[in-house]
Amino acid sequence: MGSNYISRRMADKPTSVPCFRQWNNKSYAIFNSLHKCVKIGVLCVTYSMLNIPEQCHAQTDTAAMNPLTVDLDEVEITADRAPDIFSPTGRTINQISRATIEQAPVQSLTDILQYAPSVDLRQRGPNGAQADISIRGSSFDQTIVLLNGINISDPQTGHYTMNIPLDIESVDRIEILEGPASRIFGANALGGAINFITGTKPTNSLNVSLTGGEYGFYKASTSATLVTKYTSHHAAVSKMASDGYIPNTDFDNLNVFSQNKWNNRYFPLDLQLGYTEKALGANGFYGAKYPNQYEELNTFFASLKGESQGRVKISPSLYWRRNDDHYVLIRDNPEIYQNFHRTDVYGAELNASLMSWAGKTTAGVLLRSERIYSSNLGEEMSSPRKVPRQDDAWYTKTDLRNNLSFFVEQNVYFGRWSASAGVLLNYNSYTGNDVGVYPGVDVSYRAGIFKIYASANRAMRLPTFTDLYYQGPMNIGNRDLQPEYCTEYELGVKTSAKGWKAGLSYFYRNTQDAIDWIWLDSAQAWHTQNLTKLHTNGISITNEWNISQSMGANFPLCSAGFSYSFMSIGKHAGEYASYYALDYLKHRLNITLTHRIVEKVCAQWQVRWQDRNGTYLSYDAETGIETEVPYDPFWQIDLRIYRKTKRLNIFAEASNLGNVQHYDIGNIVLPGRWIRCGIALTLTK
């Protein structure tokens, strides 16, 4: 258990089984806020399974924990992040483990998300060049992204939220909360939240990896972890680039990340520092008429977090995120049209939690300040401000808004029932004197191997600075936009047995004043406005089978699984062409199969079928005519073949093995077959 503090006590049942009552230093895990006690025998079995060679690990859902092996009424696991204060037993939270990441045919954080249930990944460029992330048919601006529990979402536009100073090699797991989360994370968590978690490696290690492939693709990364009695330090650097699969789709990405922990007895501290820079050809990103667009982005992030020890836990945190963006309409002639933007986000949180006979009580305050300097977005400045590292460029516009939130949450556990209820009070300077109230409740009941759960939550999202102010050849913002709101209801059932689990859920979301980009024929451009209402109905079916656990480690098939989701979104408004809100994945099917080829050589197949609702304007470069066409459904097959030992991982992979032409958004055709191979070396002490 490393330096984790563990205490034992006898359970309150007649069998008197030893149980963990505290399990600290498991950073930022959403589901760890259950504050329950895990049977020691279960942990021994779990660790034994993790040590089985070549065993496959599928995504896990905390709502599907096996009640035969984990007594949810007695579990207490203390987490590092007090805002994770809802009871996950009544919500759907999917986890992508490190083992899953290592087996998947992907090279970036965004690519691994395309296999997650209910996540819609709309890429303008592969390998993390740019991607929009949405959950359950929400828009990319309605999803909160966190790094070790710290909100790193971008207020300028959700297009930049995935500018994370982190390589996939440093990620230990990813947790995805489906559905509204404003009462937990504050404003803008309308569709859900994604939390990238690092820094849980318990021993000294050095990792080096090299990957190469078609289209001039290469990736080099190195990371090191140093663990002492009272500290742990992790540092990573990665470089990834490509010449592009079609003209003007080249990219060059750099990530630098550091995480440092001081594990003293009274007040552990966690310091994160990160920097990322991207330079990419943006072929048709913001309009098919302009195939030679170009972008440069630089993002810096820093956070400091602490937590007191004892019965009452006090957890303060501070963070800062800066993003610089330089956009050029015509790459070889930037003087025709270009934009410069800088956003600074400052945040502070103070949370307190208490365990008592009544359950777990958590309360806190969140403060977030968002500032933009721009050549295009905001109100006119009295004195222009020079753009850094540019000879003759100035910020002429600016805007500032502040957000203050107070929340309280109560979790209770009685018999086979678990319940969580809370409310968030939110004030934002953009909305004037209004104080928003966002309540929520989650309930679950266990009956044998089945778990039935239900939830109801309300959330809101503020318009981004791009929604409000952007003026360009193809886009016109709207300064009169109002926030959008939603209320979502969910009902589901999950079941699990040895090596197998399945789930079925239904949700309904009612969105008021939905923000979207609407095509205006009069202006021949996209314009933002508040729609009247959107009604979203969705179902999700999941089934996973860990065959190695059921049939033994030597069985040729390791794991298999599938997930299917269906959504329907209806609107109360006139007919119009919608750019985002009505373009959603109506049908989505994921199939995963991992098997052994020969001894120690395995293969993972990822098969995906999707049918997107909505249309886009197809542009004919020869005639200059745009025609509205629907998205075509398509199949995509990805494959990775790998040989993994304790120290060495050698792999070859292919994305889009069938070389299918497909589109995630607009006229931007995504890559056909792309073959890569690589090697990763891990040294531990």
PDB file of N, CA, C and O in Angstrom, residues 404-455:
ATOM      1  N   LEU A 404     -18.991  32.806  -8.405  1.00  0.00           N
ATOM      2  CA  LEU A 404     -18.912  32.420  -6.998  1.00  0.00           C
ATOM      3  C   LEU A 404     -19.998  31.402  -6.713  1.00  0.00           C
ATOM      4  O   LEU A 404     -21.176  31.627  -7.012  1.00  0.00           O
ATOM      5  N   SER A 405     -19.598  30.260  -6.138  1.00  0.00           N
ATOM      6  CA  SER A 405     -20.550  29.186  -5.864  1.00  0.00           C
ATOM      7  C   SER A 405     -20.411  28.703  -4.429  1.00  0.00           C
ATOM      8  O   SER A 405     -19.296  28.629  -3.891  1.00  0.00           O
ATOM      9  N   PHE A 406     -21.534  28.353  -3.824  1.00  0.00           N
ATOM     10  CA  PHE A 406     -21.582  27.701  -2.518  1.00  0.00           C
ATOM     11  C   PHE A 406     -22.356  26.393  -2.678  1.00  0.00           C
ATOM     12  O   PHE A 406     -23.382  26.361  -3.362  1.00  0.00           O
ATOM     13  N   PHE A 407     -21.872  25.325  -2.059  1.00  0.00           N
ATOM     14  CA  PHE A 407     -22.582  24.063  -2.184  1.00  0.00           C
ATOM     15  C   PHE A 407     -22.602  23.328  -0.854  1.00  0.00           C
ATOM     16  O   PHE A 407     -21.740  23.519   0.012  1.00  0.00           O
ATOM     17  N   VAL A 408     -23.592  22.469  -0.724  1.00  0.00           N
ATOM     18  CA  VAL A 408     -23.690  21.586   0.434  1.00  0.00           C
ATOM     19  C   VAL A 408     -24.262  20.265  -0.053  1.00  0.00           C
ATOM     20  O   VAL A 408     -25.108  20.231  -0.956  1.00  0.00           O
ATOM     21  N   GLU A 409     -23.777  19.167   0.525  1.00  0.00           N
ATOM     22  CA  GLU A 409     -24.167  17.838   0.075  1.00  0.00           C
ATOM     23  C   GLU A 409     -24.270  16.914   1.278  1.00  0.00           C
ATOM     24  O   GLU A 409     -23.477  17.009   2.216  1.00  0.00           O
ATOM     25  N   GLN A 410     -25.246  16.022   1.249  1.00  0.00           N
ATOM     26  CA  GLN A 410     -25.394  15.022   2.300  1.00  0.00           C
ATOM     27  C   GLN A 410     -25.542  13.647   1.667  1.00  0.00           C
ATOM     28  O   GLN A 410     -26.409  13.428   0.816  1.00  0.00           O
ATOM     29  N   ASN A 411     -24.654  12.721   2.060  1.00  0.00           N
ATOM     30  CA  ASN A 411     -24.731  11.328   1.622  1.00  0.00           C
ATOM     31  C   ASN A 411     -25.154  10.464   2.800  1.00  0.00           C
ATOM     32  O   ASN A 411     -24.597  10.594   3.896  1.00  0.00           O
ATOM     33  N   VAL A 412     -26.113   9.592   2.572  1.00  0.00           N
ATOM     34  CA  VAL A 412     -26.576   8.690   3.626  1.00  0.00           C
ATOM     35  C   VAL A 412     -26.622   7.277   3.072  1.00  0.00           C
ATOM     36  O   VAL A 412     -26.856   7.057   1.877  1.00  0.00           O
ATOM     37  N   TYR A 413     -26.411   6.281   3.969  1.00  0.00           N
ATOM     38  CA  TYR A 413     -26.399   4.880   3.600  1.00  0.00           C
ATOM     39  C   TYR A 413     -27.195   4.117   4.652  1.00  0.00           C
ATOM     40  O   TYR A 413     -26.884   4.193   5.834  1.00  0.00           O
ATOM     41  N   PHE A 414     -28.223   3.412   4.219  1.00  0.00           N
ATOM     42  CA  PHE A 414     -29.025   2.658   5.173  1.00  0.00           C
ATOM     43  C   PHE A 414     -29.490   1.363   4.504  1.00  0.00           C
ATOM     44  O   PHE A 414     -30.191   1.387   3.499  1.00  0.00           O
ATOM     45  N   GLY A 415     -29.024   0.250   5.091  1.00  0.00           N
ATOM     46  CA  GLY A 415     -29.374  -1.046   4.535  1.00  0.00           C
ATOM     47  C   GLY A 415     -28.896  -1.174   3.099  1.00  0.00           C
ATOM     48  O   GLY A 415     -27.740  -0.919   2.778  1.00  0.00           O
ATOM     49  N   ARG A 416     -29.791  -1.555   2.236  1.00  0.00           N
ATOM     50  CA  ARG A 416     -29.477  -1.697   0.821  1.00  0.00           C
ATOM     51  C   ARG A 416     -29.647  -0.392   0.045  1.00  0.00           C
ATOM     52  O   ARG A 416     -29.444  -0.358  -1.167  1.00  0.00           O
ATOM     53  N   TRP A 417     -30.013   0.678   0.722  1.00  0.00           N
ATOM     54  CA  TRP A 417     -30.251   1.964   0.074  1.00  0.00           C
ATOM     55  C   TRP A 417     -29.054   2.889   0.249  1.00  0.00           C
ATOM     56  O   TRP A 417     -28.398   2.892   1.285  1.00  0.00           O
ATOM     57  N   SER A 418     -28.792   3.679  -0.773  1.00  0.00           N
ATOM     58  CA  SER A 418     -27.834   4.780  -0.689  1.00  0.00           C
ATOM     59  C   SER A 418     -28.481   5.996  -1.328  1.00  0.00           C
ATOM     60  O   SER A 418     -29.183   5.881  -2.346  1.00  0.00           O
ATOM     61  N   ALA A 419     -28.264   7.151  -0.727  1.00  0.00           N
ATOM     62  CA  ALA A 419     -28.880   8.370  -1.260  1.00  0.00           C
ATOM     63  C   ALA A 419     -27.934   9.542  -1.079  1.00  0.00           C
ATOM     64  O   ALA A 419     -27.138   9.587  -0.130  1.00  0.00           O
ATOM     65  N   SER A 420     -28.024  10.480  -1.988  1.00  0.00           N
ATOM     66  CA  SER A 420     -27.224  11.699  -1.946  1.00  0.00           C
ATOM     67  C   SER A 420     -28.085  12.846  -2.432  1.00  0.00           C
ATOM     68  O   SER A 420     -28.749  12.739  -3.470  1.00  0.00           O
ATOM     69  N   ALA A 421     -28.076  13.932  -1.677  1.00  0.00           N
ATOM     70  CA  ALA A 421     -28.849  15.115  -2.068  1.00  0.00           C
ATOM     71  C   ALA A 421     -28.030  16.354  -1.763  1.00  0.00           C
ATOM     72  O   ALA A 421     -27.317  16.412  -0.754  1.00  0.00           O
ATOM     73  N   GLY A 422     -28.115  17.332  -2.640  1.00  0.00           N
ATOM     74  CA  GLY A 422     -27.353  18.559  -2.426  1.00  0.00           C
ATOM     75  C   GLY A 422     -27.859  19.677  -3.299  1.00  0.00           C
ATOM     76  O   GLY A 422     -28.749  19.503  -4.145  1.00  0.00           O
ATOM     77  N   VAL A 423     -27.271  20.845  -3.091  1.00  0.00           N
ATOM     78  CA  VAL A 423     -27.665  22.028  -3.851  1.00  0.00           C
ATOM     79  C   VAL A 423     -26.463  22.936  -4.013  1.00  0.00           C
ATOM     80  O   VAL A 423     -25.598  23.004  -3.129  1.00  0.00           O
ATOM     81  N   LEU A 424     -26.387  23.611  -5.146  1.00  0.00           N
ATOM     82  CA  LEU A 424     -25.360  24.610  -5.406  1.00  0.00           C
ATOM     83  C   LEU A 424     -26.026  25.951  -5.658  1.00  0.00           C
ATOM     84  O   LEU A 424     -26.985  26.047  -6.442  1.00  0.00           O
ATOM     85  N   LEU A 425     -25.536  26.989  -4.979  1.00  0.00           N
ATOM     86  CA  LEU A 425     -25.962  28.364  -5.225  1.00  0.00           C
ATOM     87  C   LEU A 425     -24.871  29.050  -6.024  1.00  0.00           C
ATOM     88  O   LEU A 425     -23.709  29.059  -5.605  1.00  0.00           O
ATOM     89  N   ASN A 426     -25.230  29.622  -7.166  1.00  0.00           N
ATOM     90  CA  ASN A 426     -24.220  30.146  -8.084  1.00  0.00           C
ATOM     91  C   ASN A 426     -24.514  31.587  -8.472  1.00  0.00           C
ATOM     92  O   ASN A 426     -25.631  31.927  -8.879  1.00  0.00           O
ATOM     93  N   TYR A 427     -23.489  32.422  -8.329  1.00  0.00           N
ATOM     94  CA  TYR A 427     -23.571  33.815  -8.786  1.00  0.00           C
ATOM     95  C   TYR A 427     -22.491  34.047  -9.820  1.00  0.00           C
ATOM     96  O   TYR A 427     -21.331  33.666  -9.636  1.00  0.00           O
ATOM     97  N   ASN A 428     -22.855  34.684 -10.939  1.00  0.00           N
ATOM     98  CA  ASN A 428     -21.892  35.067 -11.957  1.00  0.00           C
ATOM     99  C   ASN A 428     -22.123  36.504 -12.349  1.00  0.00           C
ATOM    100  O   ASN A 428     -23.275  36.930 -12.524  1.00  0.00           O
ATOM    101  N   SER A 429     -21.035  37.252 -12.485  1.00  0.00           N
ATOM    102  CA  SER A 429     -21.156  38.669 -12.807  1.00  0.00           C
ATOM    103  C   SER A 429     -21.821  38.898 -14.162  1.00  0.00           C
ATOM    104  O   SER A 429     -22.417  39.952 -14.397  1.00  0.00           O
ATOM    105  N   TYR A 430     -21.760  37.923 -15.046  1.00  0.00           N
ATOM    106  CA  TYR A 430     -22.384  38.069 -16.362  1.00  0.00           C
ATOM    107  C   TYR A 430     -23.901  38.135 -16.256  1.00  0.00           C
ATOM    108  O   TYR A 430     -24.564  38.831 -17.038  1.00  0.00           O
ATOM    109  N   THR A 431     -24.482  37.406 -15.299  1.00  0.00           N
ATOM    110  CA  THR A 431     -25.937  37.355 -15.168  1.00  0.00           C
ATOM    111  C   THR A 431     -26.485  38.442 -14.252  1.00  0.00           C
ATOM    112  O   THR A 431     -27.674  38.437 -13.930  1.00  0.00           O
ATOM    113  N   GLY A 432     -25.649  39.361 -13.781  1.00  0.00           N
ATOM    114  CA  GLY A 432     -26.126  40.438 -12.921  1.00  0.00           C
ATOM    115  C   GLY A 432     -26.331  39.992 -11.502  1.00  0.00           C
ATOM    116  O   GLY A 432     -25.495  39.308 -10.917  1.00  0.00           O
ATOM    117  N   ASN A 433     -27.485  40.330 -10.931  1.00  0.00           N
ATOM    118  CA  ASN A 433     -27.744  40.045  -9.520  1.00  0.00           C
ATOM    119  C   ASN A 433     -28.425  38.699  -9.292  1.00  0.00           C
ATOM    120  O   ASN A 433     -28.765  38.367  -8.160  1.00  0.00           O
ATOM    121  N   ASP A 434     -28.655  37.959 -10.346  1.00  0.00           N
ATOM    122  CA  ASP A 434     -29.352  36.685 -10.195  1.00  0.00           C
ATOM    123  C   ASP A 434     -28.447  35.648  -9.522  1.00  0.00           C
ATOM    124  O   ASP A 434     -27.253  35.562  -9.813  1.00  0.00           O
ATOM    125  N   VAL A 435     -29.050  34.862  -8.638  1.00  0.00           N
ATOM    126  CA  VAL A 435     -28.372  33.733  -8.011  1.00  0.00           C
ATOM    127  C   VAL A 435     -29.083  32.462  -8.454  1.00  0.00           C
ATOM    128  O   VAL A 435     -30.267  32.279  -8.189  1.00  0.00           O
ATOM    129  N   GLY A 436     -28.360  31.601  -9.159  1.00  0.00           N
ATOM    130  CA  GLY A 436     -28.951  30.365  -9.637  1.00  0.00           C
ATOM    131  C   GLY A 436     -28.938  29.291  -8.565  1.00  0.00           C
ATOM    132  O   GLY A 436     -28.013  29.203  -7.758  1.00  0.00           O
ATOM    133  N   VAL A 437     -29.968  28.470  -8.553  1.00  0.00           N
ATOM    134  CA  VAL A 437     -30.099  27.377  -7.593  1.00  0.00           C
ATOM    135  C   VAL A 437     -30.148  26.072  -8.387  1.00  0.00           C
ATOM    136  O   VAL A 437     -31.027  25.891  -9.234  1.00  0.00           O
ATOM    137  N   TYR A 438     -29.205  25.160  -8.086  1.00  0.00           N
ATOM    138  CA  TYR A 438     -29.083  23.925  -8.863  1.00  0.00           C
ATOM    139  C   TYR A 438     -29.054  22.728  -7.907  1.00  0.00           C
ATOM    140  O   TYR A 438     -28.006  22.346  -7.398  1.00  0.00           O
ATOM    141  N   PRO A 439     -30.223  22.138  -7.670  1.00  0.00           N
ATOM    142  CA  PRO A 439     -30.301  20.991  -6.760  1.00  0.00           C
ATOM    143  C   PRO A 439     -30.111  19.675  -7.499  1.00  0.00           C
ATOM    144  O   PRO A 439     -30.115  19.615  -8.737  1.00  0.00           O
ATOM    145  N   GLY A 440     -29.968  18.616  -6.729  1.00  0.00           N
ATOM    146  CA  GLY A 440     -29.870  17.287  -7.309  1.00  0.00           C
ATOM    147  C   GLY A 440     -30.014  16.222  -6.251  1.00  0.00           C
ATOM    148  O   GLY A 440     -29.725  16.441  -5.071  1.00  0.00           O
ATOM    149  N   VAL A 441     -30.472  15.044  -6.675  1.00  0.00           N
ATOM    150  CA  VAL A 441     -30.611  13.914  -5.764  1.00  0.00           C
ATOM    151  C   VAL A 441     -30.309  12.631  -6.532  1.00  0.00           C
ATOM    152  O   VAL A 441     -30.672  12.494  -7.707  1.00  0.00           O
ATOM    153  N   ASP A 442     -29.593  11.708  -5.887  1.00  0.00           N
ATOM    154  CA  ASP A 442     -29.254  10.405  -6.462  1.00  0.00           C
ATOM    155  C   ASP A 442     -29.633   9.330  -5.451  1.00  0.00           C
ATOM    156  O   ASP A 442     -29.332   9.464  -4.259  1.00  0.00           O
ATOM    157  N   VAL A 443     -30.261   8.262  -5.924  1.00  0.00           N
ATOM    158  CA  VAL A 443     -30.709   7.183  -5.049  1.00  0.00           C
ATOM    159  C   VAL A 443     -30.392   5.846  -5.724  1.00  0.00           C
ATOM    160  O   VAL A 443     -30.506   5.720  -6.951  1.00  0.00           O
ATOM    161  N   SER A 444     -29.978   4.843  -4.925  1.00  0.00           N
ATOM    162  CA  SER A 444     -29.772   3.507  -5.475  1.00  0.00           C
ATOM    163  C   SER A 444     -30.222   2.460  -4.467  1.00  0.00           C
ATOM    164  O   SER A 444     -30.241   2.695  -3.256  1.00  0.00           O
ATOM    165  N   TYR A 445     -30.567   1.285  -5.004  1.00  0.00           N
ATOM    166  CA  TYR A 445     -31.014   0.160  -4.181  1.00  0.00           C
ATOM    167  C   TYR A 445     -30.408  -1.119  -4.740  1.00  0.00           C
ATOM    168  O   TYR A 445     -30.425  -1.352  -5.952  1.00  0.00           O
ATOM    169  N   ARG A 446     -29.856  -1.959  -3.864  1.00  0.00           N
ATOM    170  CA  ARG A 446     -29.271  -3.233  -4.265  1.00  0.00           C
ATOM    171  C   ARG A 446     -30.214  -4.380  -3.939  1.00  0.00           C
ATOM    172  O   ARG A 446     -30.737  -4.477  -2.835  1.00  0.00           O
ATOM    173  N   ALA A 447     -30.403  -5.240  -4.944  1.00  0.00           N
ATOM    174  CA  ALA A 447     -31.225  -6.436  -4.758  1.00  0.00           C
ATOM    175  C   ALA A 447     -30.462  -7.616  -5.334  1.00  0.00           C
ATOM    176  O   ALA A 447     -30.455  -7.829  -6.545  1.00  0.00           O
ATOM    177  N   GLY A 448     -29.749  -8.337  -4.499  1.00  0.00           N
ATOM    178  CA  GLY A 448     -28.927  -9.439  -4.975  1.00  0.00           C
ATOM    179  C   GLY A 448     -27.791  -8.925  -5.841  1.00  0.00           C
ATOM    180  O   GLY A 448     -27.026  -8.046  -5.434  1.00  0.00           O
ATOM    181  N   ILE A 449     -27.683  -9.459  -7.046  1.00  0.00           N
ATOM    182  CA  ILE A 449     -26.615  -9.014  -7.950  1.00  0.00           C
ATOM    183  C   ILE A 449     -27.040  -7.816  -8.790  1.00  0.00           C
ATOM    184  O   ILE A 449     -26.291  -7.357  -9.663  1.00  0.00           O
ATOM    185  N   PHE A 450     -28.230  -7.280  -8.543  1.00  0.00           N
ATOM    186  CA  PHE A 450     -28.732  -6.150  -9.317  1.00  0.00           C
ATOM    187  C   PHE A 450     -28.642  -4.864  -8.508  1.00  0.00           C
ATOM    188  O   PHE A 450     -28.800  -4.863  -7.278  1.00  0.00           O
ATOM    189  N   LYS A 451     -28.421  -3.794  -9.201  1.00  0.00           N
ATOM    190  CA  LYS A 451     -28.454  -2.466  -8.605  1.00  0.00           C
ATOM    191  C   LYS A 451     -29.388  -1.593  -9.432  1.00  0.00           C
ATOM    192  O   LYS A 451     -29.224  -1.453 -10.651  1.00  0.00           O
ATOM    193  N   ILE A 452     -30.366  -1.014  -8.779  1.00  0.00           N
ATOM    194  CA  ILE A 452     -31.305  -0.098  -9.426  1.00  0.00           C
ATOM    195  C   ILE A 452     -30.992   1.305  -8.928  1.00  0.00           C
ATOM    196  O   ILE A 452     -30.822   1.516  -7.716  1.00  0.00           O
ATOM    197  N   TYR A 453     -30.886   2.254  -9.830  1.00  0.00           N
ATOM    198  CA  TYR A 453     -30.527   3.605  -9.413  1.00  0.00           C
ATOM    199  C   TYR A 453     -31.324   4.638 -10.195  1.00  0.00           C
ATOM    200  O   TYR A 453     -31.796   4.384 -11.311  1.00  0.00           O
ATOM    201  N   ALA A 454     -31.473   5.801  -9.593  1.00  0.00           N
ATOM    202  CA  ALA A 454     -32.211   6.901 -10.214  1.00  0.00           C
ATOM    203  C   ALA A 454     -31.607   8.214  -9.749  1.00  0.00           C
ATOM    204  O   ALA A 454     -31.052   8.307  -8.645  1.00  0.00           O
ATOM    205  N   SER A 455     -31.715   9.234 -10.594  1.00  0.00           N
ATOM    206  CA  SER A 455     -31.186  10.547 -10.225  1.00  0.00           C
ATOM    207  C   SER A 455     -31.963  11.640 -10.936  1.00  0.00           C
ATOM    208  O   SER A 455     -32.571  11.411 -11.991  1.00  0.00           O
TER     209      SER A 455
END
